[in-house]
């Protein structure tokens, strides 16, 4: 059962739809409307994103010293799309400025997340002398690692976007400088840092171009699921333009292998086709190969790396499916509990987050999935709307080695010997904190419309609010008294439904017919039949077939009258 939360009760038409959609997203003032509909790249500033100007100056001064002294500098990224793109941005930018800099991505299984003492020791073994480490998409909670680096005579500049743990303040962090904003993804913070470095230290006649690396910023913004509002929307809007016309050989090769039309790249293509392939290396192997793909200037190398990424992604899909089936089997003994908490020694740390996401999608409850080790177990958690999973996990921080993440997705490490105790505490706490309202699937609907309103011009008005994603959801609508004229199962094993729907306009008795697609509705298709009258919740999309663009609707829910 899904609850429909209809934000605007009056029936809307093309004359009112844009303003209605803006109001539903909290955008009322004339200036805010103009900023949203007509974003300007110039609006992205240090002040706007909350980065401390003094800290930025200190960081840039340290880069200048690194150039003069030929210091060995390491940009220390992360193994997801955000961290990989951010590392590429900083490495390429500072390398062009003459910095002796090398990129490094930690191994998920061997080192874990973020800057660590183990990671620093590995770097020292490999490069002997290191003078400066620049983190990207990590570091704001790495107090012990930064302190260790300082003791080794290594300066650390932190660039990060994560919320610092309340027990560690930025003032206490022994870093040389901290470039921190929670308003952007990690790669965007790295991009702003790089832009400032280029502007301050580059050759003024041709060095400063605010469009440098925006295609990588767009990738990271979507992949890291930051809200697509405010300055994130500005960066994504412009970044998508450059992603479509990128000259990066690795991305071009990836587009070709994934059968992506470069001119059609949007949020869906990034989130479902590009990001999973880049992420796969960090989940299964070493994410350095993904970094190399983004940065290579050799076509054959790009093609070879693309093959590695795509094959690794296929392996990741198979492993995820295997663990998903195992997790579903465990759920048979998990019924009735508000929090899903499952673990197994066979689980791979790189894909447990994906399994947790599938559990939430299937059962609509917060899910914590752990890969059990001999001494320590790694966990990944996913949540439902309105339930801050990282705050919830940190209520048991006395049992945890570490924890980090966002309200909807988090991870932590726990001593395996404490696993049962942790499970009991969190499951008991969840029984009180997870209300029935939180555990009911809710579809936010913008307004009700008639089928007769669904025209090319209406769709054009909707698309003025694109790109859609976190914080700026794809507009959804309700239409009532819809007749099912035809329907058939499609897709592998009949998982999806293709329908022909119609509605009689009460004003003029005219009949409007439209095609609909219902992904994942195959299992419930027996609940309704041709000729039934239904109410539907849906989004509107454009489908291209044989070079012809045609509007269709994507069903989100269906209720029989």
Coordinates of C-alpha atoms in Angstrom, one line a residue, residues 13-561:
X13 CA -2.9 23.0 -16.7
X14 CA -0.1 24.2 -18.9
X15 CA -0.8 27.8 -17.8
X16 CA 0.0 27.1 -14.2
X17 CA 2.3 24.1 -14.2
X18 CA 5.7 25.8 -14.0
X19 CA 4.8 28.0 -11.1
X20 CA 3.1 25.1 -9.3
X21 CA 6.1 22.9 -9.6
X22 CA 8.4 25.7 -8.4
X23 CA 6.2 26.4 -5.3
X24 CA 6.1 22.6 -4.5
X25 CA 9.9 22.8 -4.3
X26 CA 9.8 25.8 -2.0
X27 CA 10.8 28.4 -4.7
X28 CA 8.5 31.4 -4.4
X29 CA 10.6 34.6 -4.6
X30 CA 11.3 36.2 -8.0
X31 CA 15.1 36.2 -7.4
X32 CA 15.0 32.5 -6.4
X33 CA 12.9 31.6 -9.4
X34 CA 15.4 33.4 -11.7
X35 CA 18.4 31.7 -10.1
X36 CA 16.7 28.3 -10.4
X37 CA 15.6 28.6 -14.0
X38 CA 18.6 30.6 -15.3
X39 CA 21.6 29.5 -13.3
X40 CA 24.9 31.3 -13.6
X41 CA 28.3 29.7 -13.0
X42 CA 29.6 32.9 -11.5
X43 CA 27.3 32.4 -8.6
X44 CA 29.5 29.5 -7.3
X45 CA 31.9 31.3 -4.9
X46 CA 33.8 30.5 -1.7
X47 CA 31.3 32.5 0.4
X48 CA 28.4 30.9 -1.3
X49 CA 29.5 27.4 -0.4
X50 CA 30.7 28.3 3.1
X51 CA 34.5 27.7 2.5
X52 CA 36.7 29.6 4.9
X53 CA 38.7 32.2 2.8
X54 CA 41.6 32.3 5.3
X55 CA 41.9 28.5 5.1
X56 CA 41.8 28.6 1.3
X57 CA 44.6 31.3 1.2
X58 CA 46.7 29.1 3.6
X59 CA 46.2 26.1 1.4
X60 CA 47.2 28.0 -1.8
X61 CA 50.3 29.4 0.0
X62 CA 51.3 25.8 0.8
X63 CA 50.9 24.8 -2.8
X64 CA 53.1 27.7 -3.8
X65 CA 55.8 26.4 -1.4
X66 CA 55.4 22.9 -2.8
X67 CA 56.1 24.2 -6.3
X68 CA 59.2 26.2 -5.1
X69 CA 60.6 23.4 -3.0
X70 CA 59.6 20.6 -5.4
X71 CA 57.8 18.8 -2.6
X72 CA 56.4 15.4 -3.1
X73 CA 52.7 15.8 -3.0
X74 CA 50.0 13.1 -2.9
X75 CA 46.3 13.7 -3.7
X76 CA 44.5 11.1 -1.5
X77 CA 41.1 10.3 -3.0
X78 CA 38.4 7.8 -2.3
X79 CA 37.2 4.6 -4.2
X80 CA 33.8 5.9 -5.3
X81 CA 32.9 8.2 -8.3
X82 CA 33.0 11.3 -6.1
X83 CA 36.5 10.6 -4.7
X84 CA 37.9 9.4 -8.0
X85 CA 36.6 12.4 -10.0
X86 CA 37.9 14.7 -7.2
X87 CA 41.3 13.1 -7.2
X88 CA 41.5 13.5 -11.1
X89 CA 40.5 17.2 -10.8
X90 CA 43.1 18.1 -8.2
X91 CA 45.9 16.0 -9.7
X92 CA 45.5 17.3 -13.2
X93 CA 45.1 20.9 -12.1
X94 CA 48.1 21.0 -9.7
X95 CA 50.3 19.0 -12.1
X96 CA 49.7 21.6 -14.8
X97 CA 50.8 24.3 -12.3
X98 CA 54.2 22.4 -11.9
X99 CA 53.4 20.6 -8.6
X100 CA 55.3 17.3 -8.2
X101 CA 52.0 15.5 -7.5
X102 CA 50.8 11.9 -7.7
X103 CA 47.3 10.5 -7.2
X104 CA 46.4 7.8 -4.8
X105 CA 43.2 5.8 -4.1
X106 CA 43.1 3.6 -1.0
X107 CA 42.2 -0.1 -1.5
X108 CA 38.7 -0.7 0.1
X109 CA 39.6 -4.2 1.5
X110 CA 43.2 -3.5 2.6
X111 CA 42.9 0.0 3.9
X112 CA 39.3 0.9 4.3
X113 CA 37.7 4.3 3.8
X114 CA 39.6 7.6 3.8
X115 CA 43.0 8.8 5.1
X116 CA 44.4 6.2 7.5
X117 CA 47.7 5.5 9.3
X118 CA 48.0 2.3 7.3
X119 CA 47.5 4.2 4.1
X120 CA 50.2 6.8 5.0
X121 CA 52.6 4.0 5.9
X122 CA 52.0 2.4 2.5
X123 CA 52.7 5.7 0.8
X124 CA 55.9 6.1 2.8
X125 CA 57.0 2.6 1.7
X126 CA 56.3 3.4 -1.9
X127 CA 57.6 7.0 -2.2
X128 CA 60.1 7.2 0.7
X129 CA 59.7 11.0 1.3
X130 CA 56.3 12.7 1.3
X131 CA 55.9 16.3 2.1
X132 CA 52.2 17.1 1.6
X133 CA 49.0 15.1 1.3
X134 CA 45.8 16.6 -0.1
X135 CA 42.7 14.6 0.7
X136 CA 39.6 14.8 -1.5
X137 CA 36.1 13.5 -0.4
X138 CA 37.6 12.4 2.9
X139 CA 39.7 13.5 5.9
X140 CA 37.4 15.6 8.0
X141 CA 37.1 12.8 10.6
X142 CA 40.6 11.4 10.2
X143 CA 42.1 13.0 13.3
X144 CA 44.4 10.1 14.2
X145 CA 45.7 9.8 10.6
X146 CA 46.3 13.5 10.3
X147 CA 48.1 13.6 13.6
X148 CA 50.3 10.7 12.5
X149 CA 51.1 12.5 9.3
X150 CA 52.1 15.6 11.2
X151 CA 54.4 13.5 13.5
X152 CA 56.0 12.2 10.3
X153 CA 56.7 15.7 9.0
X154 CA 53.9 15.5 6.4
X155 CA 51.5 18.5 6.0
X156 CA 47.9 17.6 5.3
X157 CA 45.4 19.8 3.4
X158 CA 41.9 18.4 3.8
X159 CA 39.2 19.0 1.1
X160 CA 36.0 17.3 2.1
X161 CA 32.2 17.6 2.2
X162 CA 31.2 15.2 4.9
X163 CA 29.8 16.3 8.3
X164 CA 32.5 16.1 11.0
X165 CA 31.6 13.8 13.9
X166 CA 30.5 16.0 16.8
X167 CA 33.4 14.8 18.9
X168 CA 35.9 16.2 16.5
X169 CA 35.9 19.9 15.6
X170 CA 37.7 21.4 12.7
X171 CA 39.5 23.6 15.1
X172 CA 41.1 20.6 16.8
X173 CA 42.1 18.9 13.6
X174 CA 45.9 19.1 13.2
X175 CA 45.7 19.8 9.4
X176 CA 47.7 22.5 7.6
X177 CA 44.5 23.8 6.1
X178 CA 40.9 22.6 5.8
X179 CA 38.8 23.3 2.7
X180 CA 35.4 22.1 3.8
X181 CA 31.8 22.6 2.6
X182 CA 28.8 20.4 3.3
X183 CA 26.8 22.0 0.5
X184 CA 28.6 20.3 -2.3
X185 CA 29.9 16.8 -3.2
X186 CA 33.6 16.1 -2.5
X187 CA 34.7 16.6 -6.2
X188 CA 33.1 20.0 -6.3
X189 CA 35.0 21.1 -3.2
X190 CA 38.1 19.8 -4.9
X191 CA 37.2 21.7 -8.1
X192 CA 36.8 25.0 -6.2
X193 CA 40.2 24.4 -4.5
X194 CA 41.8 23.7 -7.9
X195 CA 40.1 26.8 -9.5
X196 CA 41.5 29.0 -6.7
X197 CA 45.0 27.4 -7.2
X198 CA 44.9 27.9 -11.0
X199 CA 43.7 31.5 -10.6
X200 CA 46.3 32.4 -7.9
X201 CA 49.3 30.5 -9.2
X202 CA 48.8 30.0 -12.9
X203 CA 49.8 32.1 -15.9
X204 CA 47.1 34.7 -15.9
X205 CA 46.8 35.0 -19.7
X206 CA 45.4 31.5 -20.3
X207 CA 45.1 29.7 -17.1
X208 CA 41.8 30.6 -15.5
X209 CA 38.8 28.9 -17.1
X210 CA 35.9 28.1 -14.8
X211 CA 34.7 25.3 -17.2
X212 CA 37.8 23.1 -16.5
X213 CA 36.7 19.7 -15.2
X214 CA 33.0 20.5 -15.0
X215 CA 32.2 17.2 -16.7
X216 CA 33.8 15.4 -13.8
X217 CA 32.0 17.6 -11.3
X218 CA 28.7 16.6 -13.0
X219 CA 29.5 12.9 -12.7
X220 CA 30.3 13.2 -9.0
X221 CA 27.3 15.4 -8.2
X222 CA 24.9 12.8 -9.5
X223 CA 26.7 9.7 -8.4
X224 CA 27.1 11.0 -4.8
X225 CA 23.4 11.7 -4.5
X226 CA 23.8 15.3 -3.2
X227 CA 20.7 17.5 -3.5
X228 CA 20.3 18.9 -7.0
X229 CA 19.4 22.3 -5.7
X230 CA 21.3 25.6 -5.2
X231 CA 24.9 25.5 -6.3
X232 CA 24.9 21.8 -6.9
X233 CA 22.2 22.4 -9.6
X234 CA 24.3 25.2 -11.1
X235 CA 27.4 23.0 -11.4
X236 CA 25.4 20.0 -12.7
X237 CA 23.5 22.2 -15.3
X238 CA 26.8 23.4 -16.8
X239 CA 28.7 20.2 -16.2
X240 CA 26.2 18.2 -18.2
X241 CA 26.9 20.4 -21.3
X242 CA 30.6 19.5 -21.0
X243 CA 30.0 15.9 -20.3
X244 CA 28.0 15.6 -23.5
X245 CA 30.9 17.0 -25.5
X246 CA 33.9 15.7 -23.5
X247 CA 37.2 15.1 -25.2
X248 CA 38.3 12.7 -22.5
X249 CA 39.2 9.5 -24.3
X250 CA 38.3 7.3 -21.4
X251 CA 34.8 8.7 -21.2
X252 CA 34.3 8.5 -24.9
X253 CA 35.3 4.9 -24.9
X254 CA 33.0 4.2 -21.9
X255 CA 30.1 5.8 -23.8
X256 CA 30.7 3.6 -26.8
X257 CA 30.9 0.4 -24.8
X258 CA 27.8 1.2 -22.7
X259 CA 25.9 2.3 -25.9
X260 CA 25.3 5.8 -24.6
X261 CA 24.4 8.6 -27.0
X262 CA 26.7 11.5 -25.8
X263 CA 24.1 14.1 -26.8
X264 CA 21.5 12.4 -24.5
X265 CA 23.5 12.2 -21.3
X266 CA 21.5 13.2 -18.3
X267 CA 21.0 12.2 -14.7
X268 CA 19.8 8.7 -15.6
X269 CA 22.8 7.9 -17.8
X270 CA 25.2 9.0 -15.1
X271 CA 23.5 7.2 -12.3
X272 CA 22.6 3.9 -14.0
X273 CA 25.2 3.5 -16.8
X274 CA 28.4 5.5 -16.2
X275 CA 28.7 5.6 -12.4
X276 CA 28.2 1.9 -11.8
X277 CA 31.1 1.1 -14.2
X278 CA 33.4 3.6 -12.6
X279 CA 32.4 2.4 -9.1
X280 CA 32.8 -1.3 -9.9
X281 CA 36.6 -1.1 -9.7
X282 CA 36.6 0.2 -6.1
X283 CA 34.0 -2.4 -5.1
X284 CA 35.8 -5.4 -6.5
X285 CA 39.5 -4.5 -7.2
X286 CA 41.5 -1.2 -7.2
X287 CA 39.8 2.1 -8.1
X288 CA 43.1 3.4 -9.5
X289 CA 42.1 1.9 -12.9
X290 CA 39.0 4.0 -12.9
X291 CA 41.1 7.1 -12.2
X292 CA 43.5 6.1 -15.0
X293 CA 40.5 5.8 -17.4
X294 CA 39.4 9.4 -16.6
X295 CA 42.9 10.8 -17.1
X296 CA 44.4 8.8 -20.0
X297 CA 45.4 10.6 -23.2
X298 CA 46.0 7.3 -25.1
X299 CA 43.1 5.9 -27.1
X300 CA 44.2 2.2 -26.9
X301 CA 44.8 2.6 -23.2
X302 CA 41.3 4.1 -22.8
X303 CA 39.8 1.2 -24.7
X304 CA 41.7 -1.4 -22.7
X305 CA 40.7 0.2 -19.4
X306 CA 37.1 0.4 -20.5
X307 CA 37.1 -3.3 -21.1
X308 CA 38.5 -3.9 -17.6
X309 CA 35.9 -1.6 -16.0
X310 CA 32.9 -3.1 -17.9
X311 CA 33.9 -6.7 -17.2
X312 CA 34.5 -5.9 -13.5
X313 CA 31.0 -4.3 -13.5
X314 CA 29.5 -7.5 -14.9
X315 CA 31.3 -9.5 -12.1
X316 CA 30.0 -7.0 -9.6
X317 CA 26.4 -7.5 -10.9
X318 CA 26.7 -11.3 -10.6
X319 CA 28.2 -11.1 -7.0
X320 CA 25.5 -8.6 -6.0
X321 CA 22.8 -10.9 -7.3
X322 CA 24.3 -13.9 -5.4
X323 CA 24.4 -12.0 -2.1
X324 CA 21.0 -10.5 -2.7
X325 CA 19.5 -14.0 -3.0
X326 CA 21.3 -15.0 0.2
X327 CA 20.0 -11.9 2.0
X328 CA 16.4 -12.5 0.9
X329 CA 16.7 -16.1 2.3
X330 CA 17.8 -14.6 5.6
X331 CA 14.8 -12.3 5.6
X332 CA 12.5 -15.3 6.1
X333 CA 13.6 -15.4 9.7
X334 CA 13.6 -11.6 10.0
X335 CA 9.9 -10.8 9.7
X336 CA 8.3 -8.3 12.1
X337 CA 11.5 -6.3 12.9
X338 CA 11.5 -2.7 11.9
X339 CA 15.2 -2.6 11.2
X340 CA 16.9 -5.1 8.8
X341 CA 20.2 -6.2 10.3
X342 CA 21.8 -9.1 8.5
X343 CA 25.4 -10.4 8.2
X344 CA 27.4 -13.2 6.8
X345 CA 31.1 -14.3 6.4
X346 CA 30.6 -14.7 2.6
X347 CA 29.5 -11.1 2.1
X348 CA 31.9 -8.9 0.1
X349 CA 32.4 -5.4 1.6
X350 CA 32.4 -3.8 -1.8
X351 CA 28.8 -4.8 -2.6
X352 CA 27.0 -4.9 0.8
X353 CA 25.8 -1.3 0.2
X354 CA 24.1 -2.4 -3.0
X355 CA 22.5 -5.3 -1.1
X356 CA 21.3 -3.0 1.6
X357 CA 19.8 -0.7 -1.0
X358 CA 17.9 -3.6 -2.6
X359 CA 16.6 -4.7 0.8
X360 CA 15.2 -1.2 1.4
X361 CA 13.6 -1.1 -2.0
X362 CA 12.0 -4.6 -1.5
X363 CA 10.9 -4.3 2.2
X364 CA 11.0 -0.6 2.8
X365 CA 12.8 -0.6 6.1
X366 CA 16.2 0.7 7.0
X367 CA 18.8 -2.0 6.3
X368 CA 22.2 -2.7 7.7
X369 CA 24.3 -5.4 6.0
X370 CA 27.7 -6.6 7.3
X371 CA 30.6 -8.5 5.9
X372 CA 31.9 -10.5 8.8
X373 CA 35.6 -10.8 9.4
X374 CA 37.6 -12.7 11.9
X375 CA 38.4 -9.6 14.0
X376 CA 36.4 -6.8 12.5
X377 CA 33.2 -6.6 10.5
X378 CA 32.4 -3.9 7.9
X379 CA 28.9 -2.6 7.6
X380 CA 26.9 -0.6 5.0
X381 CA 23.5 0.9 5.8
X382 CA 20.7 2.4 3.7
X383 CA 17.6 4.2 5.0
X384 CA 14.1 5.3 4.2
X385 CA 13.0 8.9 3.8
X386 CA 12.8 10.8 7.1
X387 CA 15.1 8.5 9.1
X388 CA 18.7 9.7 9.6
X389 CA 20.6 6.5 9.5
X390 CA 24.1 7.9 10.4
X391 CA 22.6 9.6 13.5
X392 CA 20.9 6.4 14.5
X393 CA 24.1 4.3 14.1
X394 CA 26.1 6.8 16.2
X395 CA 23.7 6.3 19.1
X396 CA 25.7 3.1 19.6
X397 CA 29.1 4.7 18.9
X398 CA 30.7 3.2 22.1
X399 CA 30.6 -0.2 20.3
X400 CA 31.9 1.0 17.0
X401 CA 35.5 1.4 15.7
X402 CA 34.4 4.1 13.3
X403 CA 31.3 5.4 11.5
X404 CA 30.5 7.9 8.7
X405 CA 28.1 8.8 6.0
X406 CA 24.9 10.7 5.3
X407 CA 21.3 10.6 6.5
X408 CA 20.3 8.1 3.8
X409 CA 23.5 6.0 3.5
X410 CA 26.3 5.2 6.0
X411 CA 29.0 2.7 6.9
X412 CA 30.8 1.6 10.0
X413 CA 33.3 -0.9 11.4
X414 CA 32.6 -3.0 14.5
X415 CA 34.6 -5.6 16.3
X416 CA 33.1 -9.0 15.4
X417 CA 32.9 -10.0 19.0
X418 CA 30.5 -7.1 19.6
X419 CA 28.3 -7.8 16.7
X420 CA 25.5 -9.5 18.5
X421 CA 25.4 -6.8 21.2
X422 CA 25.3 -4.1 18.6
X423 CA 22.4 -5.9 16.7
X424 CA 20.3 -6.1 19.9
X425 CA 20.8 -2.4 20.8
X426 CA 20.0 -1.1 17.3
X427 CA 17.1 -3.4 16.7
X428 CA 15.5 -2.5 20.1
X429 CA 16.1 1.2 19.5
X430 CA 14.6 1.0 16.0
X431 CA 11.4 -0.4 17.4
X432 CA 10.8 2.9 19.2
X433 CA 12.2 5.3 16.7
X434 CA 10.7 3.9 13.4
X435 CA 7.0 4.9 13.4
X436 CA 4.5 3.4 11.0
X437 CA 4.4 6.6 9.0
X438 CA 8.1 6.3 8.3
X439 CA 7.7 2.7 7.1
X440 CA 4.9 3.5 4.7
X441 CA 5.9 4.1 1.1
X442 CA 4.9 7.6 0.2
X443 CA 4.7 9.0 -3.3
X444 CA 5.0 12.8 -3.5
X445 CA 2.7 14.0 -6.2
X446 CA 2.9 17.6 -7.5
X447 CA -0.7 17.9 -8.6
X448 CA -3.6 16.3 -10.5
X449 CA -3.9 16.8 -14.3
X450 CA -6.1 15.6 -17.2
X451 CA -4.6 13.5 -19.9
X452 CA -5.6 16.2 -22.4
X453 CA -2.9 18.5 -20.7
X454 CA -0.1 16.1 -21.7
X455 CA 1.3 17.8 -24.7
X456 CA 4.8 18.7 -26.1
X457 CA 4.4 22.2 -24.7
X458 CA 3.4 20.9 -21.3
X459 CA 6.4 18.6 -21.2
X460 CA 8.6 21.5 -22.3
X461 CA 7.4 23.5 -19.3
X462 CA 8.2 20.6 -17.0
X463 CA 11.7 20.2 -18.4
X464 CA 12.6 23.8 -17.5
X465 CA 13.1 22.5 -14.0
X466 CA 15.5 19.7 -15.1
X467 CA 17.9 18.2 -14.2
X468 CA 16.0 16.1 -11.7
X469 CA 17.3 14.0 -8.9
X470 CA 17.9 14.2 -5.1
X471 CA 16.2 17.4 -3.7
X472 CA 14.6 18.2 -7.1
X473 CA 12.5 15.2 -7.9
X474 CA 11.1 14.4 -11.3
X475 CA 7.6 16.0 -11.3
X476 CA 4.8 13.5 -10.6
X477 CA 1.1 13.7 -11.4
X478 CA -2.2 12.0 -10.6
X479 CA -5.0 11.4 -13.1
X480 CA -8.3 9.8 -12.2
X481 CA -10.9 7.7 -13.9
X482 CA -8.4 6.2 -16.4
X483 CA -9.5 3.3 -18.6
X484 CA -7.0 0.4 -19.3
X485 CA -7.5 -0.1 -23.0
X486 CA -4.7 -2.6 -23.4
X487 CA -1.8 -4.1 -21.5
X488 CA 0.9 -6.7 -21.9
X489 CA 3.9 -8.1 -20.0
X490 CA 7.4 -7.1 -21.4
X491 CA 11.0 -7.5 -20.4
X492 CA 12.9 -10.4 -19.0
X493 CA 10.6 -12.9 -17.2
X494 CA 7.7 -10.4 -17.8
X495 CA 8.8 -8.1 -15.0
X496 CA 7.4 -4.9 -16.6
X497 CA 4.1 -3.8 -18.0
X498 CA 3.2 -1.9 -21.2
X499 CA -0.2 -0.3 -21.2
X500 CA -2.5 1.8 -23.4
X501 CA -4.6 4.1 -21.2
X502 CA -7.3 6.6 -22.0
X503 CA -9.4 9.3 -20.3
X504 CA -12.5 11.1 -21.3
X505 CA -12.2 14.9 -20.8
X506 CA -15.3 16.0 -18.8
X507 CA -15.2 19.4 -20.6
X508 CA -15.7 18.3 -24.1
X509 CA -16.1 14.5 -23.9
X510 CA -13.0 14.0 -26.0
X511 CA -10.9 10.9 -25.5
X512 CA -7.2 11.2 -24.9
X513 CA -5.1 8.0 -25.4
X514 CA -1.5 7.7 -24.1
X515 CA 1.1 4.9 -23.8
X516 CA 2.4 3.9 -20.4
X517 CA 5.3 1.9 -19.1
X518 CA 5.2 0.3 -15.6
X519 CA 8.6 -0.9 -14.5
X520 CA 8.4 -3.8 -12.0
X521 CA 4.6 -4.1 -12.2
X522 CA 4.7 -7.5 -13.7
X523 CA 4.0 -9.3 -10.4
X524 CA 0.9 -7.3 -9.6
X525 CA -0.5 -7.2 -13.1
X526 CA -3.1 -9.9 -12.2
X527 CA -4.8 -7.4 -9.8
X528 CA -6.3 -5.4 -12.7
X529 CA -7.4 -6.2 -16.3
X530 CA -8.3 -4.5 -19.6
X531 CA -11.4 -2.4 -19.2
X532 CA -10.8 -1.5 -15.5
X533 CA -11.1 2.1 -14.4
X534 CA -8.2 3.2 -12.2
X535 CA -6.5 6.2 -10.7
X536 CA -2.8 6.5 -11.5
X537 CA 0.3 8.3 -10.2
X538 CA 3.0 8.8 -12.8
X539 CA 5.8 10.9 -14.3
X540 CA 6.0 12.0 -17.9
X541 CA 8.9 11.2 -20.2
X542 CA 9.8 11.3 -23.9
X543 CA 10.5 8.0 -25.7
X544 CA 12.5 7.9 -28.9
X545 CA 11.8 5.1 -31.3
X546 CA 13.1 4.9 -34.9
X547 CA 14.0 8.6 -34.7
X548 CA 10.6 9.7 -33.6
X549 CA 10.1 11.4 -30.2
X550 CA 6.8 10.5 -28.4
X551 CA 5.5 11.3 -25.0
X552 CA 4.7 8.5 -22.6
X553 CA 4.0 8.1 -18.9
X554 CA 5.9 6.1 -16.3
X555 CA 3.6 4.6 -13.7
X556 CA 4.5 4.9 -10.1
X557 CA 1.3 3.5 -8.6
X558 CA -2.1 2.3 -9.7
X559 CA -5.3 2.1 -7.7
X560 CA -8.4 0.2 -8.9
X561 CA -11.7 2.2 -8.6

